[in-house]
Amino acid sequence: MWRKLNDILKEVDAVMITSAPNLRYFSGFAGGEGVCVIGSGFKFLFVDSRYTVAAVNEAPDFEVIEFRGGKLCDEINSRLKSRSVTKLGFENGELTVLEYDVYRERLSGIEFVGLGSRLTELRMIKTNAEIELMKTAEGIGDAAFSEVLPMIKAGVAECEIAAELEYRMRRHGADKTSFDTIVVSGIKSSMPHGIPSGKRLECGDFVTMDFGCVYKGYCSDMTRTVIIEKADEEQINIYNTVLSAQLKGLETIKAGIKGKDADRAARDIISGAGYGRCFGHSLGHGVGLVIHELPNLSPASEITLCENMIVTCEPGIYVEGFGGVRIEDMVAVTRNGVENLASSPKELIICG
Ligand SMILES: [Mn+2]
């Protein structure tokens, strides 16, 4: 990571980091609010008094500067001047137009260079320590799912299942959920990102549960679809098609292929079964400090997968007015394939 950051530091005198995940990644400071400035031979972390103690503890390599009442830019300015910084890389995808205007006005004599996603790209390949945290995070999801499974039956509301999943993830050590839990049933399961409601599960409903947690800063993500009491022929066909596509995706993902190649392999199975138009989203996405990060496994993704990237594999079929199925695992890319971090069963489970 530092070697690649050094490549960026050949093009600019320093980089200014303002987004919470990159602050955490590059400094260790987990508070979320602050600014860090890194150059060759200096690392500054600017926080307000709410975070000073945490910042000193969590970012031992950084000189922590506490700023008071509106003095952030003055503090940054004087450090930039003392280090003769004139060219400053910054996260142009993360600042509001107003914030950018303020920095430009108050950091005098500085040329701002937008870094696009270059800092975020450095997060794509995980360290072993990061992979271990994400294994734990995904394992927490597995544990919650196995505990909630016996509660899934006709008469129970979607929001009750969502609440149980979230509560159990917390009980197993999660910091919080990694995104708003999705539990959708019956016709509503045709909405990939539908919101859990008071709707009660009924006989013959698909129930799609997409959930994850944050453990020590790192996200997990998984989806399982079950059915209440009985499945008809079309439901079984849809389920098995999604499962075949998911397994094909897992079989295809490995170091050296492009994101779009994995997407294509899984998508061909769904298209071949006549449901191509019912799979509108990408096969998967990277996961890390943020629930959706690079690399994408989309039809357009030219990113070459590398060992120790973490991605999801989550094809789905959504038939409007009928229902939908999605099955998702989070996996670590290896030289020859994947290490699946999820262990929940994937054959069609008939509940109730
Ligand atoms: Mn996902």
XYZ file of C-alpha atoms and ligand atoms in Angstrom:
353
model
C 0.000 0.000 0.000
C 2.709 2.505 0.985
C 4.737 1.658 -2.105
C 1.763 2.516 -4.298
C 1.045 5.648 -2.309
C 4.652 6.604 -2.967
C 3.956 6.343 -6.706
C 1.237 8.966 -6.277
C 3.662 11.084 -4.208
C 5.953 11.269 -7.246
C 3.225 13.239 -9.006
C 2.116 15.489 -6.138
C 3.873 16.900 -3.047
C 1.243 15.526 -0.660
C -2.171 13.909 -0.580
C -5.072 15.194 1.498
C -7.495 12.502 2.679
C -10.964 13.475 3.851
C -13.224 10.402 3.475
C -13.867 8.220 6.526
C -12.812 4.889 4.978
C -9.585 6.285 3.523
C -8.799 8.111 6.774
C -9.101 4.779 8.524
C -7.189 2.839 5.888
C -4.221 5.165 5.594
C -3.932 6.381 9.200
C -5.739 3.842 11.409
C -7.951 6.594 12.862
C -11.493 5.183 12.978
C -13.405 8.273 14.150
C -14.530 9.158 10.656
C -14.188 12.932 10.891
C -10.876 14.588 10.239
C -8.333 15.305 7.535
C -4.989 13.673 6.983
C -2.162 14.995 4.872
C 0.592 12.613 3.830
C 3.776 13.592 2.008
C 7.275 12.197 1.701
C 8.572 12.320 5.271
C 5.501 13.742 6.991
C 2.082 12.518 8.111
C -0.386 14.915 9.713
C -3.814 14.105 11.105
C -6.142 17.022 11.872
C -9.058 16.342 14.229
C -11.257 18.320 16.582
C -11.227 17.822 20.355
C -13.844 15.049 20.287
C -11.336 12.773 18.609
C -7.897 13.835 19.848
C -7.341 10.963 22.290
C -8.621 8.344 19.836
C -6.547 9.790 16.990
C -3.321 9.729 19.033
C -3.980 6.101 19.998
C -5.149 4.832 16.633
C -2.725 6.718 14.363
C 0.632 6.414 16.150
C 2.610 7.169 12.958
C 0.885 10.524 12.538
C 1.453 13.900 14.090
C -2.014 14.654 15.453
C -3.071 18.280 15.351
C -6.181 19.343 17.244
C -7.987 22.227 15.571
C -10.522 24.520 17.206
C -13.470 26.525 15.923
C -13.063 27.038 12.194
C -9.259 26.885 12.253
C -8.875 23.635 10.273
C -7.771 25.330 7.061
C -5.329 27.600 8.911
C -3.740 24.578 10.568
C -3.485 22.688 7.283
C -2.174 25.789 5.499
C 0.670 26.371 7.928
C 1.780 22.706 7.729
C 1.652 22.748 3.923
C 3.751 25.930 3.858
C 6.291 24.516 6.327
C 6.776 21.495 4.027
C 6.809 23.576 0.830
C 3.785 21.761 -0.599
C 2.411 23.394 -3.726
C 0.787 20.437 -5.519
C -1.832 18.663 -3.388
C -3.641 15.484 -4.406
C -7.150 15.240 -2.993
C -10.246 13.051 -3.077
C -12.288 14.942 -5.641
C -14.995 12.266 -5.518
C -15.556 12.865 -1.823
C -15.820 16.637 -1.325
C -18.916 18.741 -1.848
C -18.572 21.656 -4.252
C -18.814 23.997 -1.237
C -16.029 22.211 0.646
C -13.837 22.320 -2.443
C -14.453 26.051 -2.825
C -13.486 26.624 0.820
C -10.261 24.624 0.548
C -9.318 26.384 -2.679
C -9.905 29.775 -1.170
C -8.198 29.166 2.148
C -5.262 26.922 1.199
C -3.450 29.669 -0.665
C -1.008 29.023 -3.467
C -1.933 25.340 -3.719
C -2.582 23.518 -6.979
C -5.285 20.875 -6.381
C -4.974 17.596 -8.267
C -8.019 15.309 -8.245
C -6.999 11.706 -7.524
C -10.304 10.156 -8.667
C -10.487 6.628 -7.291
C -6.718 6.113 -7.079
C -6.598 5.999 -3.266
C -9.623 3.724 -3.115
C -8.016 1.401 -5.674
C -5.188 0.824 -3.197
C -7.742 -0.803 -0.891
C -8.739 -3.494 -3.421
C -6.116 -6.065 -2.452
C -6.558 -7.046 1.179
C -3.885 -7.987 3.686
C -4.171 -11.280 5.543
C -5.255 -9.347 8.636
C -8.071 -7.685 6.688
C -9.184 -11.027 5.230
C -9.323 -12.527 8.731
C -11.593 -9.697 9.929
C -13.851 -10.169 6.922
C -14.009 -13.929 7.533
C -15.183 -13.173 11.048
C -17.720 -10.658 9.722
C -19.150 -13.118 7.204
C -19.176 -15.841 9.891
C -21.304 -13.580 12.087
C -23.821 -13.391 9.230
C -23.804 -17.193 8.915
C -24.402 -17.590 12.657
C -27.291 -15.107 12.643
C -28.871 -16.788 9.615
C -28.774 -20.251 11.173
C -30.421 -18.912 14.335
C -33.133 -17.032 12.457
C -33.946 -19.829 10.005
C -36.283 -21.710 12.424
C -38.270 -18.475 12.952
C -39.093 -18.100 9.259
C -42.673 -19.279 8.792
C -46.070 -18.102 7.602
C -47.473 -15.270 9.721
C -44.150 -13.701 10.680
C -43.565 -10.188 9.301
C -40.612 -9.252 7.071
C -39.543 -6.560 9.544
C -39.470 -9.103 12.388
C -37.062 -11.310 10.427
C -34.921 -8.249 9.627
C -34.868 -7.232 13.304
C -33.886 -10.743 14.400
C -31.040 -10.924 11.878
C -29.700 -7.551 13.018
C -30.056 -8.335 16.737
C -28.289 -11.655 16.364
C -25.441 -10.181 14.367
C -24.955 -7.675 17.204
C -25.059 -10.463 19.777
C -22.336 -12.275 17.834
C -20.035 -9.262 18.043
C -20.942 -7.074 15.068
C -20.312 -3.327 15.437
C -23.438 -2.619 13.373
C -25.065 -3.622 10.095
C -23.082 -2.920 6.928
C -26.230 -1.677 5.113
C -29.984 -1.620 5.659
C -31.099 -5.237 5.960
C -33.304 -6.428 3.117
C -36.075 -8.944 3.828
C -38.646 -9.130 1.036
C -41.252 -11.810 0.443
C -43.770 -12.962 -2.131
C -44.239 -10.594 -5.073
C -42.063 -8.057 -3.228
C -39.076 -10.386 -3.637
C -38.984 -9.244 -7.274
C -37.585 -5.913 -5.992
C -33.847 -6.584 -5.531
C -33.485 -3.846 -2.901
C -36.997 -3.770 -1.442
C -37.538 -2.555 2.127
C -38.790 -4.901 4.879
C -42.361 -4.038 5.890
C -45.102 -5.365 8.141
C -46.074 -7.760 5.350
C -46.481 -11.250 6.788
C -44.937 -14.286 5.144
C -47.423 -16.533 3.368
C -47.428 -20.093 2.079
C -45.611 -20.215 -1.280
C -43.651 -16.968 -0.739
C -40.050 -16.616 -1.716
C -38.247 -14.789 1.122
C -35.033 -13.031 0.105
C -32.758 -11.895 2.935
C -29.737 -9.708 2.076
C -27.784 -8.723 5.162
C -24.351 -8.070 6.549
C -22.462 -6.577 9.413
C -19.421 -4.475 10.184
C -16.775 -6.138 12.348
C -13.830 -3.982 13.462
C -14.522 -1.697 10.519
C -14.846 -4.402 7.848
C -18.080 -5.284 6.095
C -19.757 -8.573 5.302
C -22.464 -9.243 2.745
C -24.609 -12.287 2.025
C -28.000 -13.165 0.598
C -30.143 -16.237 0.952
C -33.605 -16.949 -0.476
C -35.910 -19.519 1.099
C -39.511 -20.495 0.403
C -42.464 -20.854 2.777
C -44.031 -24.341 2.971
C -44.148 -25.245 -0.714
C -42.552 -24.367 -4.064
C -44.155 -24.657 -7.488
C -42.352 -25.780 -10.619
C -41.496 -22.301 -11.873
C -40.139 -21.278 -8.454
C -37.921 -24.367 -8.335
C -36.731 -23.665 -11.871
C -35.910 -20.031 -11.042
C -34.145 -20.995 -7.815
C -32.035 -23.693 -9.445
C -31.122 -21.390 -12.336
C -29.861 -18.715 -9.912
C -27.973 -21.351 -7.936
C -26.321 -22.726 -11.101
C -25.351 -19.193 -12.115
C -23.958 -18.483 -8.651
C -21.887 -21.673 -8.661
C -20.681 -20.873 -12.189
C -19.641 -17.419 -11.019
C -17.722 -18.906 -8.089
C -16.079 -21.410 -10.422
C -15.008 -18.644 -12.813
C -13.677 -16.065 -10.360
C -9.913 -16.323 -9.928
C -6.813 -14.166 -10.176
C -6.091 -13.045 -13.739
C -9.614 -12.844 -15.154
C -11.491 -9.587 -15.647
C -14.546 -8.548 -13.676
C -16.656 -8.728 -16.830
C -15.581 -12.335 -17.513
C -17.027 -13.499 -14.179
C -20.222 -11.551 -14.826
C -20.526 -13.050 -18.303
C -20.104 -16.657 -17.125
C -22.925 -16.373 -14.590
C -25.138 -14.222 -16.828
C -24.960 -16.751 -19.691
C -26.599 -19.371 -17.484
C -29.473 -17.060 -16.596
C -29.886 -15.909 -20.213
C -29.726 -19.523 -21.407
C -32.661 -20.364 -19.140
C -34.673 -17.508 -20.679
C -34.414 -15.091 -17.738
C -31.737 -12.737 -19.119
C -34.015 -9.704 -18.880
C -34.756 -10.515 -15.235
C -31.128 -10.082 -14.074
C -30.574 -6.330 -14.183
C -27.695 -5.797 -11.771
C -24.042 -6.811 -11.777
C -22.773 -10.203 -10.635
C -20.912 -8.695 -7.709
C -18.757 -6.023 -6.157
C -15.725 -5.580 -3.974
C -16.198 -5.336 -0.216
C -13.938 -3.970 2.505
C -14.169 -0.918 4.736
C -17.106 0.032 2.501
C -19.919 -2.333 1.527
C -19.676 -1.536 -2.189
C -16.141 -0.832 -3.320
C -13.845 -1.763 -6.175
C -13.555 -4.056 -8.082
C -16.934 -4.384 -9.781
C -17.958 -7.650 -11.378
C -20.151 -5.971 -13.985
C -20.616 -6.523 -17.741
C -18.323 -3.499 -18.323
C -15.644 -4.164 -15.694
C -12.148 -4.262 -17.188
C -10.480 -4.630 -13.782
C -8.281 -7.732 -13.600
C -8.922 -9.689 -10.433
C -5.926 -10.318 -8.177
C -5.210 -12.651 -5.329
C -6.622 -11.345 -2.009
C -9.317 -9.143 -3.483
C -12.668 -9.722 -1.779
C -15.789 -9.746 -3.931
C -19.377 -10.917 -3.809
C -20.987 -13.348 -6.241
C -24.713 -12.595 -6.260
C -26.757 -13.326 -9.372
C -30.524 -12.992 -9.193
C -33.705 -13.438 -11.187
C -36.549 -10.994 -10.536
C -39.896 -11.600 -12.228
C -42.178 -8.609 -11.784
C -45.511 -9.565 -10.265
C -44.242 -13.039 -9.403
C -41.168 -12.977 -7.183
C -37.424 -13.156 -7.160
C -34.374 -15.047 -5.981
C -30.843 -13.916 -5.174
C -28.029 -15.984 -3.695
C -24.866 -14.224 -2.543
C -21.567 -15.267 -0.990
C -18.566 -13.092 -0.191
C -15.301 -14.670 -1.347
C -11.568 -14.024 -1.325
C -9.931 -14.331 -4.757
C -7.081 -16.843 -4.848
C -4.556 -17.791 -7.531
C -6.701 -20.684 -8.763
C -10.199 -19.783 -7.632
C -11.856 -18.498 -4.513
C -11.992 -19.052 -0.801
C -15.665 -18.801 0.115
C -16.032 -16.832 3.359
C -19.722 -17.813 3.673
C -20.848 -21.227 4.818
C -24.661 -21.036 4.972
C -26.424 -23.708 2.877
C -27.563 -22.818 -0.631
C -29.895 -25.628 -1.663
C -33.539 -24.493 -1.637
C -34.749 -24.464 1.974
C -38.481 -24.957 2.512
C -39.421 -23.199 5.769
C -42.387 -23.512 8.087
Mn -23.874 -7.457 -2.175
